[in-house]
Each structure stands twice: as C-alpha cells, then as structure tokens.
Amino acid sequence: MNKFATILAGGGGTRFWPLSRQEIPKQLLNISGNDIMLNDTIERFKGIIPQENTVIVTNRSQAVLLESIMHSSVSKSNILIEPVARNTAASILFAALSIEKSHGDSLMVVLPSDHYITDEEQFRLTLDEACTVAMKTDKIVTIGIKPTFPSTGYGYIAFDKEPISSNPVAVYEVAEFVEKPNFQKAQGYLSSGNYLWNSGIFIWKTSVIIDNFKRYLPRLYKTMLPISDYLGTDQEEEIISNIYPTLQNISIDYGILERSDEVVVLSGQFGWNDIGSWDALGAIFPPDSSGNIIKANHMGIDTRNSIIYGNGRLITTIGVDGFIIADTGDALLICPKDKAQSVKDIVDLLKEKGMTEYI
C-alpha cells in the first residue's frame, strides 16, 4: 500500500504574532535555526514515507511563498490550495480525496507543520509502528505523547489502561479527547497515568477516513465530493473556489475523532513539542543563567525569566521578570509569559479594528 504524508500548513500562527503573520506564518519561518518548520517536518519522516509522496494543504495567501521555499522533493502538483480556511476536517478530506483519486486506497499520515522533535530516530520508529497498525486494521490511529508536566496548553487523550494489542506495539482504545484543562485537572491527568498529550498526528487508510466522513460528517462529505471529479482538470480551481466557502467549519477532532468508536492511540516519547506560542521557545533554546531566552540585540539590568526577540534594534530592559518582548520593526509585543496563549486575541482585535496591515 502506498504511503502519503499530508501536512497541514495553512494556519496563521496567531499566538506567535508579531513574528508570525498571515502571509508568512511560523511554519514558513526558521525558528529552530535548522530550516523552516515545514521543511523540518518533511525531513523528519524520511525513510518511513517517500518524501515525494508529500501532500501539503495550505491557503491561497501562503501558496506562492510556500512553493518557493519548500523541500525540493515535493512537487508543486502536490500542493492543495484552499481558497478560504475551513478548519482541519475540510483540509483532511480534501487531501484524502486527492490521494485516493490518484493512487487508490493508500495509507495517509497527517502531520502538523509546526512541531519540534528532539529525538527524530525514535519519532520515525514510533511512526513506522503506527503505520503498521493502521495498515493491518481499519482503525483511526493517533500518536499520543506521554506528558512530562501538567500542561494547560495541550489537549489530552484519555485511554483504556489495558492494551487491545501488543504486537508490534502496545495499542490502546481511546476513551475520550479532552480540551486544554486548568492546572488542577492537568495535575490529575499527569498522576493518573492514562492520559496522553494530543499530538495532532493521525494515521489511517484513505478508505477508512473517507468512510468516517460519510458516517459522521455527511454534509461536508457530500458538499466536497464534486471536487474529486474535477481534480487535475481545467475547472479544478473554479470548482474549489465555488464549493469551499459553503463547507462546514469544523475540526477533525470535533467532527470525527470525538464521535468515532474506532480510534486507537500509541504512546510516543520522542521529545515532542508543539511550538504554538512564544513561551514554548524554551523547548528549542536553553535559557541563560538568568532564565532568559534572548534572540535580540539586548542589554538588560535585573532581567530574568523572559523571552526577548528582536530584529536588530537595541532592546533594553530594567527589572523585567517573566515577560515576552517581541519586536519585528513594525510591531512590538509586550506581555507576561503566563498570558502567551492570549496573543491570538491581539490578532483578533487588529482584525476587528481593520488594521489588517499588521496581521
């Protein structure tokens, strides 16, 4: 069975504003110092999935830049462009229909484009095991991450403690998906031993996920199905432009994963981090002796436990403790680290005020 990677790369990365913008979001930025996050993602599954079998789903405003800087192994014909954002369910169905039309029933690995993983060898081993499970069964397979601290920024997966299978790896039935908890609940999840972080990595046969769309999201499936008939034709762009604005705006988690009784999870431990907001930079860059992460021309007095990012202009601080300061030249963000998840609210406010030049 052919294996394909589907990378969801259309997000705006609003919690990483002002560095991440709609036209140049964080997945198209070199944050780690290696390569842009999208290319790091493609390089990570080398040896498990042929890199030329990479399908990227993105939006119209990012497509031109993405095509110019993406991994050389990926064909431009494998970029699926959404005219408007309609959340992850539509993106995944778009990719599944495209893969199945061109190659028949295939194994499909869905990956976010903005994760950071330290142990790539272990990641590939776990991904290969998950692919084996998905090929041998008609299950929806996800990889959960064994939590290392009581995170309030990640979603969780509750799983049954007794595995349903142990060959080639322990596989558990998913009991429920849990949204980002408060600190007290997160502590309880950590101590219970049967909760994993939701990595957003999914593995399934295209036939399996399409059948689940028919069952749980029939309106989205029926509305989107005509796109499949026009893929690769002169009318493809017109049909997609007409259909996409009418689609349900729903995530794959809400639409299918939380409803299906065929979801299983593997536990992964490979140094996974979702670089979703400024306070996650500590996963990439070790703080200095004062607890600061400095990526700027900076001079400070009595400055501790802060993240300071700049574009060359001198940033000076006095008596600053536990803050994020991000200067991109045309915009400056200052906020407490414990409010990092709220940066997206500034982007919403800019939209509301019509200040789209800063988004």
Coordinates of C-alpha atoms in Angstrom, one line a residue:
M1 CA 0.0 0.0 0.0
N2 CA 1.3 3.5 -0.9
K3 CA 2.1 5.8 2.0
F4 CA 1.5 9.5 1.8
A5 CA 2.2 12.3 4.3
T6 CA -0.4 15.1 4.5
I7 CA 1.0 18.2 6.1
L8 CA -1.5 20.8 7.3
A9 CA 0.3 24.1 6.6
G10 CA -2.4 26.7 6.3
G11 CA -2.6 28.1 9.8
G12 CA -1.8 31.7 10.7
G13 CA 0.2 31.0 13.8
T14 CA -1.6 33.8 15.6
R15 CA -0.1 33.0 19.0
F16 CA 3.3 33.7 17.6
W17 CA 2.4 37.2 16.5
P18 CA 4.0 39.6 15.6
L19 CA 6.7 37.3 14.1
S20 CA 4.2 35.0 12.5
R21 CA 1.9 36.8 10.0
Q22 CA -0.9 35.5 7.7
E23 CA 1.3 35.6 4.6
I24 CA 4.5 34.4 6.5
P25 CA 3.2 32.2 9.3
K26 CA 5.5 30.4 11.7
Q27 CA 5.6 27.1 9.7
L28 CA 7.4 29.1 6.9
L29 CA 9.9 30.6 9.4
N30 CA 13.2 29.3 10.5
I31 CA 12.6 29.3 14.3
S32 CA 14.9 26.4 15.3
G33 CA 18.0 27.5 13.3
N34 CA 17.9 24.4 11.1
D35 CA 15.4 25.1 8.3
I36 CA 11.8 26.4 8.1
M37 CA 9.5 24.4 10.2
L38 CA 7.7 22.9 7.2
N39 CA 10.9 21.5 5.7
D40 CA 11.9 20.2 9.1
T41 CA 8.6 18.3 9.2
I42 CA 9.2 16.8 5.7
E43 CA 12.8 15.8 6.6
R44 CA 11.6 14.1 9.8
F45 CA 9.7 11.2 8.1
K46 CA 12.5 10.4 5.6
G47 CA 12.8 6.6 5.4
I48 CA 9.3 5.9 6.5
I49 CA 7.3 7.8 3.8
P50 CA 8.8 8.7 0.4
Q51 CA 9.3 12.4 0.6
E52 CA 7.9 12.8 -2.9
N53 CA 4.7 11.4 -1.5
T54 CA 4.1 14.6 0.5
V55 CA 0.8 16.4 0.1
I56 CA 0.7 19.9 1.6
V57 CA -2.6 21.7 2.3
T58 CA -2.2 25.4 2.5
N59 CA -4.2 28.6 1.7
R60 CA -4.0 30.9 -1.2
S61 CA -2.2 33.8 0.6
Q62 CA 0.7 31.5 1.5
A63 CA 1.0 29.3 -1.5
V64 CA 3.4 31.3 -3.6
L65 CA 5.9 31.7 -0.8
L66 CA 5.5 28.1 0.2
E67 CA 6.2 26.9 -3.3
S68 CA 9.4 28.9 -3.4
I69 CA 10.9 27.6 -0.1
M70 CA 9.5 24.2 0.4
H71 CA 11.6 21.0 0.4
S72 CA 12.9 20.2 -3.1
S73 CA 11.5 16.7 -3.1
V74 CA 7.9 17.9 -3.1
S75 CA 6.2 18.5 -6.4
K76 CA 4.1 21.7 -6.8
S77 CA 1.3 19.5 -8.1
N78 CA 1.1 18.1 -4.5
I79 CA 0.2 21.4 -3.0
L80 CA -3.5 21.7 -2.4
I81 CA -4.7 25.3 -2.1
E82 CA -7.7 26.2 -0.1
P83 CA -9.3 29.5 -1.2
V84 CA -10.7 30.1 2.4
A85 CA -9.9 28.4 5.7
R86 CA -12.5 25.8 6.8
N87 CA -10.6 24.1 9.6
T88 CA -8.9 20.7 9.7
A89 CA -11.8 18.4 8.7
A90 CA -12.1 20.0 5.3
S91 CA -8.3 20.1 4.8
I92 CA -8.0 16.4 5.6
L93 CA -10.9 15.3 3.4
F94 CA -9.5 17.4 0.5
A95 CA -6.2 15.6 0.8
A96 CA -7.8 12.1 1.2
L97 CA -10.0 12.6 -1.9
S98 CA -7.0 13.8 -3.8
I99 CA -4.8 10.9 -2.8
E100 CA -7.4 8.2 -3.3
K101 CA -8.3 9.6 -6.8
S102 CA -4.7 9.5 -8.0
H103 CA -3.4 6.4 -6.2
G104 CA -6.4 4.4 -4.9
D105 CA -6.7 3.3 -1.3
S106 CA -3.5 4.5 0.4
L107 CA -2.0 5.0 3.9
M108 CA -2.3 8.6 5.0
V109 CA -0.2 10.2 7.7
V110 CA -1.5 13.6 8.8
L111 CA 1.1 15.9 10.4
P112 CA 1.0 19.4 11.6
S113 CA 3.7 21.6 10.1
D114 CA 4.9 23.4 13.3
H115 CA 6.1 20.8 15.7
Y116 CA 9.6 20.5 17.2
I117 CA 11.0 17.0 17.9
T118 CA 14.4 16.3 19.5
D119 CA 14.6 12.5 19.1
E120 CA 13.9 12.0 15.4
E121 CA 15.1 8.4 15.3
Q122 CA 12.6 7.5 18.0
F123 CA 9.9 9.5 16.2
R124 CA 10.5 7.5 13.0
L125 CA 10.3 4.2 14.9
T126 CA 7.0 5.2 16.5
L127 CA 5.6 6.5 13.2
D128 CA 6.6 3.2 11.5
E129 CA 4.8 1.2 14.2
A130 CA 1.7 3.4 13.8
C131 CA 1.7 2.9 10.1
T132 CA 1.8 -0.9 10.6
V133 CA -1.2 -0.8 13.0
A134 CA -3.2 1.3 10.5
M135 CA -2.4 -0.9 7.6
K136 CA -3.3 -4.1 9.5
T137 CA -6.5 -2.7 10.8
D138 CA -9.3 -0.4 9.8
K139 CA -8.7 1.8 12.8
I140 CA -8.1 5.5 13.1
V141 CA -4.6 5.7 14.7
T142 CA -3.2 8.6 16.6
I143 CA 0.1 9.1 18.4
G144 CA -0.2 10.5 22.0
I145 CA 2.7 12.0 23.9
K146 CA 3.5 10.8 27.4
P147 CA 3.1 14.0 29.4
T148 CA 6.2 15.2 31.3
F149 CA 4.5 18.1 33.2
P150 CA 0.9 19.3 33.9
S151 CA 0.5 21.3 30.7
T152 CA -2.6 23.6 30.4
G153 CA -1.7 24.4 26.8
Y154 CA -2.2 21.0 25.2
G155 CA -5.3 18.8 24.6
Y156 CA -5.3 15.4 26.2
I157 CA -6.3 11.8 25.2
A158 CA -7.7 9.5 27.8
F159 CA -7.1 5.9 27.0
D160 CA -8.0 2.5 28.5
K161 CA -5.2 1.1 30.6
E162 CA -5.2 -2.4 29.1
P163 CA -3.9 -2.5 25.5
I164 CA -6.1 -4.1 22.9
S165 CA -3.0 -5.3 21.1
S166 CA 0.7 -5.6 22.0
N167 CA 2.1 -6.6 18.6
P168 CA 4.1 -4.9 17.2
V169 CA 3.5 -2.2 19.8
A170 CA 1.0 -1.5 22.6
V171 CA -2.2 -0.1 21.2
Y172 CA -4.9 1.4 23.4
E173 CA -8.5 2.3 22.8
V174 CA -9.2 6.0 23.1
A175 CA -11.8 6.7 25.8
E176 CA -12.1 10.4 25.1
F177 CA -10.4 13.6 23.8
V178 CA -10.1 16.3 26.4
E179 CA -9.7 20.0 25.7
K180 CA -7.0 22.1 27.3
P181 CA -7.5 21.7 31.1
N182 CA -6.9 24.0 34.0
F183 CA -3.8 23.4 36.1
Q184 CA -5.6 21.3 38.8
K185 CA -7.1 19.0 36.1
A186 CA -3.8 18.7 34.3
Q187 CA -2.1 17.6 37.5
G188 CA -4.7 14.9 37.9
Y189 CA -4.2 13.7 34.3
L190 CA -0.5 13.5 34.8
S191 CA -0.7 11.5 38.1
S192 CA -3.4 9.1 36.7
G193 CA -1.1 7.6 34.1
N194 CA -3.8 7.1 31.5
Y195 CA -3.8 10.5 29.8
L196 CA -1.5 11.5 26.9
W197 CA -1.0 14.8 25.2
N198 CA -2.8 15.0 21.8
S199 CA -0.1 15.5 19.2
G200 CA -2.4 16.0 16.3
I201 CA -0.6 13.2 14.4
F202 CA -3.0 10.8 12.7
I203 CA -2.6 7.7 10.6
W204 CA -5.3 5.9 8.6
K205 CA -6.2 4.4 5.3
T206 CA -7.8 6.9 3.0
S207 CA -10.8 4.5 2.6
V208 CA -11.2 4.4 6.4
I209 CA -11.2 8.2 6.9
I210 CA -13.5 8.8 3.9
D211 CA -16.0 6.2 5.3
N212 CA -15.9 8.1 8.7
F213 CA -16.7 11.4 6.9
K214 CA -19.7 9.7 5.3
R215 CA -20.8 8.5 8.7
Y216 CA -20.1 11.4 10.9
L217 CA -19.9 14.5 8.6
P218 CA -22.1 13.5 5.7
R219 CA -23.0 17.1 4.8
L220 CA -19.3 18.0 4.5
Y221 CA -18.6 14.9 2.5
K222 CA -21.5 15.3 0.0
T223 CA -20.7 19.0 -0.5
M224 CA -17.0 18.3 -1.1
L225 CA -17.2 15.2 -3.2
P226 CA -17.7 17.0 -6.5
I227 CA -14.2 18.5 -6.1
S228 CA -12.8 15.0 -6.6
D229 CA -14.3 14.8 -10.1
Y230 CA -12.6 17.9 -11.2
L231 CA -9.1 17.4 -9.7
G232 CA -6.5 17.7 -12.4
T233 CA -8.8 19.4 -14.9
D234 CA -9.0 23.0 -16.2
Q235 CA -12.1 23.6 -14.0
E236 CA -10.4 22.5 -10.7
E237 CA -9.7 25.9 -9.3
E238 CA -13.1 27.3 -10.2
I239 CA -15.0 24.3 -8.6
I240 CA -12.9 24.5 -5.5
S241 CA -13.4 28.3 -5.2
N242 CA -17.2 27.8 -5.5
I243 CA -17.5 24.9 -3.1
Y244 CA -15.1 25.8 -0.3
P245 CA -16.9 28.8 1.1
T246 CA -20.0 26.7 1.6
L247 CA -18.2 24.0 3.7
Q248 CA -18.7 23.3 7.4
N249 CA -16.0 25.0 9.5
I250 CA -15.2 22.1 11.9
S251 CA -12.1 20.4 13.2
I252 CA -11.3 16.7 12.6
D253 CA -11.3 16.3 16.4
Y254 CA -14.8 17.6 16.9
G255 CA -16.2 16.2 13.7
I256 CA -14.9 12.7 13.7
L257 CA -12.4 11.7 16.4
E258 CA -14.6 12.5 19.4
R259 CA -17.5 10.7 17.8
S260 CA -15.9 7.5 16.4
D261 CA -15.5 4.4 18.4
E262 CA -12.7 3.1 16.2
V263 CA -9.9 5.4 17.4
V264 CA -6.8 3.9 19.0
V265 CA -3.6 5.5 20.3
L266 CA 0.0 4.7 20.6
S267 CA 2.2 6.3 23.2
G268 CA 5.2 8.2 21.9
Q269 CA 8.2 9.6 23.7
F270 CA 10.5 11.4 21.3
G271 CA 10.9 14.9 22.7
W272 CA 7.8 16.4 21.1
N273 CA 6.8 20.0 21.5
D274 CA 4.1 22.0 19.9
I275 CA 5.7 25.3 19.2
G276 CA 2.4 27.1 19.4
S277 CA 3.3 30.2 21.3
W278 CA 6.2 32.3 22.5
D279 CA 6.5 30.6 25.8
A280 CA 7.3 27.3 24.0
L281 CA 10.7 28.6 22.8
G282 CA 12.3 27.1 25.9
A283 CA 11.9 23.7 24.2
I284 CA 14.3 24.8 21.4
F285 CA 16.6 27.2 23.1
P286 CA 18.0 26.6 26.6
P287 CA 17.6 29.7 28.9
D288 CA 20.7 31.5 30.1
S289 CA 21.8 31.7 33.8
S290 CA 19.1 34.3 34.5
G291 CA 16.4 32.2 32.9
N292 CA 16.2 34.4 29.8
I293 CA 15.9 33.3 26.2
I294 CA 17.4 36.2 24.2
K295 CA 17.2 36.4 20.4
A296 CA 17.8 40.1 20.1
N297 CA 20.3 42.9 20.4
H298 CA 19.6 43.3 24.1
M299 CA 21.0 44.9 27.1
G300 CA 19.4 44.3 30.5
I301 CA 19.7 45.1 34.2
D302 CA 18.0 42.8 36.7
T303 CA 16.1 40.9 33.8
R304 CA 15.0 37.4 34.5
N305 CA 12.9 34.5 33.1
S306 CA 11.9 36.4 30.0
I307 CA 11.8 35.8 26.3
I308 CA 13.2 38.7 24.2
Y309 CA 13.1 38.6 20.4
G310 CA 14.2 41.5 18.2
N311 CA 15.0 42.4 14.6
G312 CA 18.3 44.3 15.2
R313 CA 17.1 47.4 17.1
L314 CA 18.5 47.6 20.6
I315 CA 16.1 46.4 23.3
T316 CA 16.9 47.5 26.9
T317 CA 15.2 46.2 30.0
I318 CA 15.3 47.0 33.7
G319 CA 13.6 45.0 36.4
V320 CA 11.8 42.8 34.0
D321 CA 10.7 39.3 35.2
G322 CA 8.6 36.7 33.3
F323 CA 7.8 38.8 30.2
I324 CA 7.7 38.2 26.5
I325 CA 9.1 41.1 24.4
A326 CA 9.0 40.6 20.6
D327 CA 9.9 43.4 18.3
T328 CA 9.6 43.0 14.5
G329 CA 10.2 46.6 13.4
D330 CA 6.6 47.4 12.6
A331 CA 5.1 45.9 15.7
L332 CA 6.0 45.4 19.3
L333 CA 4.5 42.8 21.7
I334 CA 4.9 43.0 25.5
C335 CA 3.1 40.6 27.7
P336 CA 3.6 38.3 30.7
K337 CA 4.7 34.8 29.9
D338 CA 1.6 33.4 31.6
K339 CA -0.5 35.3 29.0
A340 CA 1.2 33.8 26.0
Q341 CA -1.9 31.9 24.9
S342 CA -3.8 35.2 24.7
V343 CA -1.6 36.7 22.0
K344 CA -4.1 35.5 19.4
D345 CA -6.6 37.8 21.0
I346 CA -4.5 40.8 19.9
V347 CA -4.7 39.5 16.3
D348 CA -8.5 39.2 16.6
L349 CA -8.6 42.8 17.9
L350 CA -6.4 44.0 15.0
K351 CA -8.9 42.3 12.6
E352 CA -11.8 43.9 14.4
K353 CA -10.2 47.4 14.1
G354 CA -9.4 46.9 10.4
M355 CA -5.6 47.0 11.0
T356 CA -5.0 44.2 8.6
E357 CA -1.5 45.5 7.6
Y358 CA -0.3 44.2 10.9
I359 CA -1.8 40.7 10.7

